[in-house]
Structures are given as C-alpha cells and as structure tokens.
Amino acid sequence: MLDLSSPVWQQLHGPFGPAEAVPGLLQQLQKEYSTEVKDELYWEHLFHQDTIYSSTYASLPYLSELARQSNDPEVKLDIYVTCGIFVANQRTVNSGQLPAEFAHQNPPLAEEFVRGIYTTYLIAVEHLGKLSEEIFRYAEAAQKDDQEKRYILAADASYRGDRAVAGILLTYSEGDEYMVGCPSCYEEMYIWPNENSPGMTAYSDDPVFNGKENGQAVTPSALGSVSSEDSPLARLWQAAHAIKNGQLMEQLPYLTGKVNCPACGEALDIWPELLPL
C-alpha cells in the first residue's frame, strides 16, 4: 500500500484537487469509523458524479483492510457497499494497461508508482469480494430490506468483475422503474412492476404524468434455466437467491423477458437494452 506519509499523495487527485487531505482522513477512520469523517472522505475526496480518481485507487487498500479487521458488522457492510460503488464506476482497464484515471496527473506520476498503486488496489478488490458470503449472512440476520440488499448485490457483482450488472442495480436502486430504448424505433419506454399482481408492464410515456394507458405486458423468461451457467446473469440470479432479495427474484424473469415496444410494436429482449454501454 502507498504509505500514508508518502509525498506521492500530494500528486494524486480527487474530484476537487490534490489528495493531500486523504491520508489524514484515512488515519482518523482507522481510529474511529465516524459518519462525519467517512462521508467527507468518500464523497468529497474519492467519488463524485459517478467518477473515481487516482486517490480512490490508493485509498481502497486501506478501506479493505479496515473492513476485514473491523468487528462491527455495520462498519464492514458500509465499507463493502461503498467500495463496491467505487469499483463499479472504475473505467475499463485493458490488458497490460493502467487506469485512465491516472492519465491527467500533473506532473505525471512515475509508472512504477501507478503500477504499484493499481496492483494493491486489485488485491484489495479481491479481498473485499471474499467478504460477500459473510455480508450476505449478516444482511439476512439483520433483516436488511430489499433496497439495501440491492446495493449489496451491486457490490458483489462489481467485485466479481460483473460491472455492467452492478451498474444496472445502482442505476435502478429502488426497483420501481426501469427505462430502456427500443432498438427498432429508438423510442424510450418505462417498465414498471405491476401494483396488484405479479409481472411488469412497459409504457411509452412516463406513467407518473400520463397514467397507465396502453401498456404492453412483459413476457417473463424461464430464468431458472440459467442457474447452472457461469455468466453475469446467472451469478446475479444465484446471488439474489442467496441473499433472499424478494423484489429482485420476482423482477428478474421479467427484466430478462420480452416485450413489444409500446411505440412501434416490435418485439425486443429487455436485458441487453438495460446493460450500460
């Protein structure tokens, strides 16, 4: 890990400038995991508008260590979920390359430092992923609600490398509305869970403002058939069952189903249109 006394921190960046304050905040969290300090660190120095920074890469190993060493399950859960959001928003790193978040360092950071920070970051991500089973058990025992469990599932997906799945769960964190574009006519549709019966319905206009007229019922998929596959969708299905997220288990067959576009009538598969580009 990058030593907290290293002058390299002054060359790293967060959303609003140099990361020189980050080591002190990390040290404070090591002494006491306070809401005030962690909120300042997370949302003012490490993450802003769905973007992570070079300071985030250097900080994650310390947060991972703190989660693994903490005896407080709520601290462990908070770090697990928060770091999952960070990892889900990491820009794609192609094989043999280094994270693009380091490209705007001024002055540029030596490659050996970048490679060292990135290597320890990847190890920290792996360690956080190994907490998933423990976090799942705690979420069930503590009777966390389905929305909290959705954030846990998003973190689990991001640690497994299924960042597109994590993006869906974070974008639609409440599970009360989904939006997709029709690949035939390019019109957007709003997919809502039915209120008084199982199922989901697609509307061409936002039902909040236009009512639920002329909706198209979604035909669910036989999602149970993917349970033996090794794919992002299969892993999400298995994880939703493991954590007992009732809302997601009910919705996934429909989110992976088919619907006729309410605007043009063409049939489409919903899941590929939900996936972030």
CSV table of C-alpha atoms in Angstrom, one decimal:
chain,number,residue,atom,x,y,z
A,1,MET,CA,0.0,0.0,0.0
A,2,LEU,CA,1.1,3.6,-0.6
A,3,ASP,CA,2.4,4.7,2.8
A,4,LEU,CA,0.2,7.4,4.4
A,5,SER,CA,3.3,9.6,4.9
A,6,SER,CA,4.4,9.3,1.3
A,7,PRO,CA,4.7,12.7,-0.6
A,8,VAL,CA,3.0,10.9,-3.6
A,9,TRP,CA,-0.4,11.6,-2.0
A,10,GLN,CA,0.2,15.3,-2.9
A,11,GLN,CA,0.4,14.3,-6.5
A,12,LEU,CA,-2.8,12.2,-6.5
A,13,HIS,CA,-6.1,13.8,-7.3
A,14,GLY,CA,-9.7,13.7,-6.2
A,15,PRO,CA,-12.8,15.5,-7.6
A,16,PHE,CA,-11.8,18.9,-6.3
A,17,GLY,CA,-8.0,18.9,-6.4
A,18,PRO,CA,-4.9,17.3,-4.8
A,19,ALA,CA,-5.5,14.4,-2.4
A,20,GLU,CA,-3.2,15.7,0.3
A,21,ALA,CA,-6.0,15.5,2.9
A,22,VAL,CA,-6.8,11.9,2.2
A,23,PRO,CA,-4.1,10.2,4.4
A,24,GLY,CA,-5.2,12.2,7.5
A,25,LEU,CA,-8.9,11.2,6.9
A,26,LEU,CA,-7.9,7.5,6.5
A,27,GLN,CA,-5.9,7.7,9.8
A,28,GLN,CA,-9.0,9.1,11.5
A,29,LEU,CA,-11.1,6.3,10.2
A,30,GLN,CA,-8.6,3.8,11.5
A,31,LYS,CA,-9.1,5.2,15.0
A,32,GLU,CA,-12.9,5.7,14.8
A,33,TYR,CA,-15.2,5.0,11.9
A,34,SER,CA,-17.3,8.2,12.2
A,35,THR,CA,-20.0,9.2,9.9
A,36,GLU,CA,-18.7,12.8,9.5
A,37,VAL,CA,-15.2,11.6,8.6
A,38,LYS,CA,-16.2,8.8,6.2
A,39,ASP,CA,-18.7,11.0,4.4
A,40,GLU,CA,-16.1,13.7,3.9
A,41,LEU,CA,-13.6,11.1,2.6
A,42,TYR,CA,-15.9,9.2,0.4
A,43,TRP,CA,-18.0,11.9,-1.2
A,44,GLU,CA,-15.6,14.9,-1.2
A,45,HIS,CA,-12.3,13.2,-2.0
A,46,LEU,CA,-12.8,9.7,-3.5
A,47,PHE,CA,-16.0,9.8,-5.6
A,48,HIS,CA,-18.1,12.4,-7.4
A,49,GLN,CA,-20.7,12.2,-10.1
A,50,ASP,CA,-20.1,8.5,-10.8
A,51,THR,CA,-16.4,9.1,-11.2
A,52,ILE,CA,-13.4,7.7,-9.2
A,53,TYR,CA,-9.9,9.2,-9.1
A,54,SER,CA,-6.3,8.3,-8.6
A,55,SER,CA,-6.8,9.0,-4.8
A,56,THR,CA,-9.6,6.3,-4.9
A,57,TYR,CA,-7.2,3.7,-6.1
A,58,ALA,CA,-4.6,4.5,-3.4
A,59,SER,CA,-7.3,4.6,-0.7
A,60,LEU,CA,-9.1,1.4,-1.4
A,61,PRO,CA,-6.5,-1.0,0.1
A,62,TYR,CA,-6.8,0.9,3.4
A,63,LEU,CA,-10.5,0.7,3.4
A,64,SER,CA,-10.4,-3.0,2.5
A,65,GLU,CA,-8.1,-3.7,5.4
A,66,LEU,CA,-10.3,-1.7,7.7
A,67,ALA,CA,-13.4,-3.7,6.7
A,68,ARG,CA,-11.6,-7.0,7.2
A,69,GLN,CA,-10.3,-6.0,10.6
A,70,SER,CA,-13.4,-4.5,12.0
A,71,ASN,CA,-15.5,-6.4,14.5
A,72,ASP,CA,-18.5,-4.1,13.8
A,73,PRO,CA,-20.7,-5.7,11.1
A,74,GLU,CA,-22.2,-2.3,10.2
A,75,VAL,CA,-18.8,-0.8,9.5
A,76,LYS,CA,-17.9,-3.9,7.5
A,77,LEU,CA,-21.1,-3.6,5.5
A,78,ASP,CA,-20.8,0.2,4.9
A,79,ILE,CA,-17.2,-0.2,3.6
A,80,TYR,CA,-18.2,-3.2,1.5
A,81,VAL,CA,-21.1,-1.4,-0.2
A,82,THR,CA,-19.3,2.0,-0.6
A,83,CYS,CA,-16.2,0.4,-2.2
A,84,GLY,CA,-18.4,-1.6,-4.4
A,85,ILE,CA,-19.8,1.6,-5.8
A,86,PHE,CA,-16.3,2.8,-6.4
A,87,VAL,CA,-15.3,-0.4,-8.2
A,88,ALA,CA,-18.5,-0.4,-10.3
A,89,ASN,CA,-17.5,3.1,-11.6
A,90,GLN,CA,-13.9,2.2,-12.5
A,91,ARG,CA,-13.2,2.9,-16.1
A,92,THR,CA,-12.3,-0.1,-18.2
A,93,VAL,CA,-8.6,-1.1,-18.0
A,94,ASN,CA,-7.5,-3.1,-21.0
A,95,SER,CA,-5.0,-5.9,-20.5
A,96,GLY,CA,-1.4,-4.6,-19.9
A,97,GLN,CA,-2.6,-1.1,-19.4
A,98,LEU,CA,-3.0,1.2,-16.4
A,99,PRO,CA,-6.1,3.0,-15.2
A,100,ALA,CA,-7.1,6.0,-17.2
A,101,GLU,CA,-7.8,8.0,-14.0
A,102,PHE,CA,-4.0,8.4,-13.7
A,103,ALA,CA,-3.7,9.9,-17.2
A,104,HIS,CA,-4.4,13.5,-16.0
A,105,GLN,CA,-1.8,13.7,-13.3
A,106,ASN,CA,0.1,17.0,-13.5
A,107,PRO,CA,3.0,16.5,-13.1
A,108,PRO,CA,2.7,12.9,-14.4
A,109,LEU,CA,3.3,10.2,-11.8
A,110,ALA,CA,6.1,7.7,-12.4
A,111,GLU,CA,4.8,4.5,-14.0
A,112,GLU,CA,6.3,2.4,-11.2
A,113,PHE,CA,4.1,4.2,-8.6
A,114,VAL,CA,1.0,3.9,-10.7
A,115,ARG,CA,1.6,0.2,-11.3
A,116,GLY,CA,2.2,-0.3,-7.5
A,117,ILE,CA,-1.0,1.5,-6.6
A,118,TYR,CA,-3.0,-0.4,-9.1
A,119,THR,CA,-1.7,-3.7,-8.1
A,120,THR,CA,-2.5,-3.2,-4.4
A,121,TYR,CA,-6.0,-1.9,-5.5
A,122,LEU,CA,-6.7,-5.1,-7.4
A,123,ILE,CA,-5.6,-7.2,-4.3
A,124,ALA,CA,-7.9,-5.1,-2.1
A,125,VAL,CA,-10.8,-5.6,-4.6
A,126,GLU,CA,-10.2,-9.4,-4.4
A,127,HIS,CA,-10.2,-9.3,-0.5
A,128,LEU,CA,-13.4,-7.3,-0.4
A,129,GLY,CA,-15.0,-9.9,-2.8
A,130,LYS,CA,-14.2,-12.6,-0.3
A,131,LEU,CA,-16.4,-10.9,2.3
A,132,SER,CA,-19.5,-11.4,0.2
A,133,GLU,CA,-20.7,-14.6,1.9
A,134,GLU,CA,-20.2,-13.0,5.4
A,135,ILE,CA,-22.0,-9.8,4.3
A,136,PHE,CA,-24.9,-11.9,2.8
A,137,ARG,CA,-25.4,-13.7,6.1
A,138,TYR,CA,-25.4,-10.5,8.1
A,139,ALA,CA,-27.9,-8.8,5.8
A,140,GLU,CA,-30.3,-11.7,6.3
A,141,ALA,CA,-29.8,-11.9,10.0
A,142,ALA,CA,-30.1,-8.1,10.4
A,143,GLN,CA,-33.3,-8.1,8.2
A,144,LYS,CA,-32.0,-5.6,5.8
A,145,ASP,CA,-34.6,-4.5,3.3
A,146,ASP,CA,-34.6,-5.3,-0.4
A,147,GLN,CA,-33.1,-1.9,-1.4
A,148,GLU,CA,-30.2,-2.4,1.0
A,149,LYS,CA,-29.7,-5.9,-0.3
A,150,ARG,CA,-29.7,-4.5,-3.9
A,151,TYR,CA,-26.7,-2.3,-3.0
A,152,ILE,CA,-25.0,-5.4,-1.5
A,153,LEU,CA,-25.7,-7.3,-4.7
A,154,ALA,CA,-24.3,-4.4,-6.8
A,155,ALA,CA,-21.1,-4.5,-4.7
A,156,ASP,CA,-20.8,-8.3,-5.0
A,157,ALA,CA,-21.2,-8.0,-8.8
A,158,SER,CA,-18.6,-5.3,-9.1
A,159,TYR,CA,-16.1,-7.3,-7.1
A,160,ARG,CA,-16.7,-10.3,-9.3
A,161,GLY,CA,-16.0,-8.2,-12.4
A,162,ASP,CA,-19.6,-8.0,-13.5
A,163,ARG,CA,-19.6,-4.2,-13.5
A,164,ALA,CA,-22.4,-3.9,-16.1
A,165,VAL,CA,-24.7,-5.8,-13.8
A,166,ALA,CA,-23.6,-3.6,-10.9
A,167,GLY,CA,-24.4,-0.6,-13.0
A,168,ILE,CA,-28.0,-1.8,-13.6
A,169,LEU,CA,-28.5,-2.4,-9.8
A,170,LEU,CA,-27.1,1.0,-8.9
A,171,THR,CA,-29.0,2.9,-11.6
A,172,TYR,CA,-32.3,1.3,-10.7
A,173,SER,CA,-31.6,1.0,-7.0
A,174,GLU,CA,-35.2,1.3,-5.9
A,175,GLY,CA,-36.5,-1.2,-8.4
A,176,ASP,CA,-39.7,0.8,-9.0
A,177,GLU,CA,-39.0,1.9,-12.6
A,178,TYR,CA,-36.7,0.8,-15.4
A,179,MET,CA,-36.0,2.6,-18.7
A,180,VAL,CA,-34.9,1.1,-22.0
A,181,GLY,CA,-34.7,2.2,-25.6
A,182,CYS,CA,-36.3,0.3,-28.4
A,183,PRO,CA,-33.5,-0.8,-30.9
A,184,SER,CA,-36.0,-0.6,-33.7
A,185,CYS,CA,-37.6,2.9,-33.3
A,186,TYR,CA,-35.2,4.3,-30.7
A,187,GLU,CA,-38.1,5.5,-28.5
A,188,GLU,CA,-37.7,5.1,-24.8
A,189,MET,CA,-40.1,3.1,-22.7
A,190,TYR,CA,-40.8,2.9,-19.0
A,191,ILE,CA,-41.1,-0.5,-17.4
A,192,TRP,CA,-42.9,-0.7,-14.1
A,193,PRO,CA,-43.8,-3.5,-11.8
A,194,ASN,CA,-47.5,-4.2,-11.6
A,195,GLU,CA,-49.1,-2.9,-8.4
A,196,ASN,CA,-51.6,-5.6,-7.6
A,197,SER,CA,-50.3,-8.6,-9.4
A,198,PRO,CA,-47.0,-10.2,-10.4
A,199,GLY,CA,-45.4,-9.0,-13.6
A,200,MET,CA,-44.2,-5.9,-15.3
A,201,THR,CA,-45.6,-3.6,-17.9
A,202,ALA,CA,-43.9,-1.3,-20.5
A,203,TYR,CA,-45.3,2.2,-21.2
A,204,SER,CA,-44.4,4.6,-24.0
A,205,ASP,CA,-44.9,7.6,-21.7
A,206,ASP,CA,-44.0,8.2,-18.1
A,207,PRO,CA,-46.9,6.8,-16.0
A,208,VAL,CA,-46.3,9.4,-13.3
A,209,PHE,CA,-47.5,12.1,-15.7
A,210,ASN,CA,-49.6,10.2,-18.3
A,211,GLY,CA,-51.2,7.3,-16.4
A,212,LYS,CA,-51.0,3.6,-17.2
A,213,GLU,CA,-52.8,3.5,-20.5
A,214,ASN,CA,-51.9,1.3,-23.4
A,215,GLY,CA,-49.2,-0.6,-21.6
A,216,GLN,CA,-47.6,-3.7,-23.0
A,217,ALA,CA,-47.2,-6.7,-20.7
A,218,VAL,CA,-43.8,-8.1,-20.4
A,219,THR,CA,-43.4,-11.9,-21.1
A,220,PRO,CA,-41.1,-13.4,-18.5
A,221,SER,CA,-38.2,-15.6,-19.3
A,222,ALA,CA,-37.6,-19.1,-17.8
A,223,LEU,CA,-34.7,-17.7,-15.8
A,224,GLY,CA,-34.3,-20.8,-13.7
A,225,SER,CA,-32.7,-22.4,-16.7
A,226,VAL,CA,-29.7,-20.2,-16.4
A,227,SER,CA,-29.0,-21.2,-12.8
A,228,SER,CA,-26.3,-23.7,-13.8
A,229,GLU,CA,-24.5,-21.3,-16.2
A,230,ASP,CA,-21.4,-19.3,-15.5
A,231,SER,CA,-22.5,-15.9,-16.7
A,232,PRO,CA,-23.1,-12.4,-15.1
A,233,LEU,CA,-26.9,-13.0,-15.2
A,234,ALA,CA,-26.6,-16.5,-13.7
A,235,ARG,CA,-24.4,-15.2,-11.0
A,236,LEU,CA,-26.8,-12.4,-10.2
A,237,TRP,CA,-29.7,-14.9,-10.1
A,238,GLN,CA,-27.8,-17.1,-7.7
A,239,ALA,CA,-26.7,-14.2,-5.5
A,240,ALA,CA,-30.3,-12.8,-5.3
A,241,HIS,CA,-31.5,-16.2,-4.1
A,242,ALA,CA,-28.6,-16.4,-1.6
A,243,ILE,CA,-29.4,-13.1,0.0
A,244,LYS,CA,-33.1,-13.6,-0.4
A,245,ASN,CA,-33.9,-10.4,-2.2
A,246,GLY,CA,-37.6,-11.0,-2.9
A,247,GLN,CA,-38.1,-7.9,-5.1
A,248,LEU,CA,-35.2,-8.8,-7.4
A,249,MET,CA,-36.1,-12.5,-7.6
A,250,GLU,CA,-39.6,-11.5,-8.6
A,251,GLN,CA,-38.5,-9.0,-11.2
A,252,LEU,CA,-35.5,-10.7,-12.9
A,253,PRO,CA,-37.6,-13.1,-15.0
A,254,TYR,CA,-39.3,-10.1,-16.4
A,255,LEU,CA,-36.2,-7.9,-16.8
A,256,THR,CA,-34.8,-10.8,-18.8
A,257,GLY,CA,-38.0,-11.3,-20.7
A,258,LYS,CA,-39.5,-9.9,-23.9
A,259,VAL,CA,-41.9,-7.1,-24.6
A,260,ASN,CA,-43.5,-5.5,-27.7
A,261,CYS,CA,-42.4,-1.8,-27.9
A,262,PRO,CA,-45.4,0.3,-26.9
A,263,ALA,CA,-44.4,2.8,-29.6
A,264,CYS,CA,-43.7,0.7,-32.7
A,265,GLY,CA,-44.9,-2.8,-31.7
A,266,GLU,CA,-41.6,-4.6,-32.4
A,267,ALA,CA,-40.6,-7.3,-30.0
A,268,LEU,CA,-37.4,-6.8,-28.1
A,269,ASP,CA,-35.3,-8.5,-25.4
A,270,ILE,CA,-35.2,-6.2,-22.3
A,271,TRP,CA,-32.0,-7.3,-20.6
A,272,PRO,CA,-29.5,-6.3,-23.4
A,273,GLU,CA,-31.1,-2.9,-23.5
A,274,LEU,CA,-30.7,-2.4,-19.8
A,275,LEU,CA,-27.0,-3.1,-19.9
A,276,PRO,CA,-24.8,0.1,-19.8
A,277,LEU,CA,-22.8,0.7,-22.9
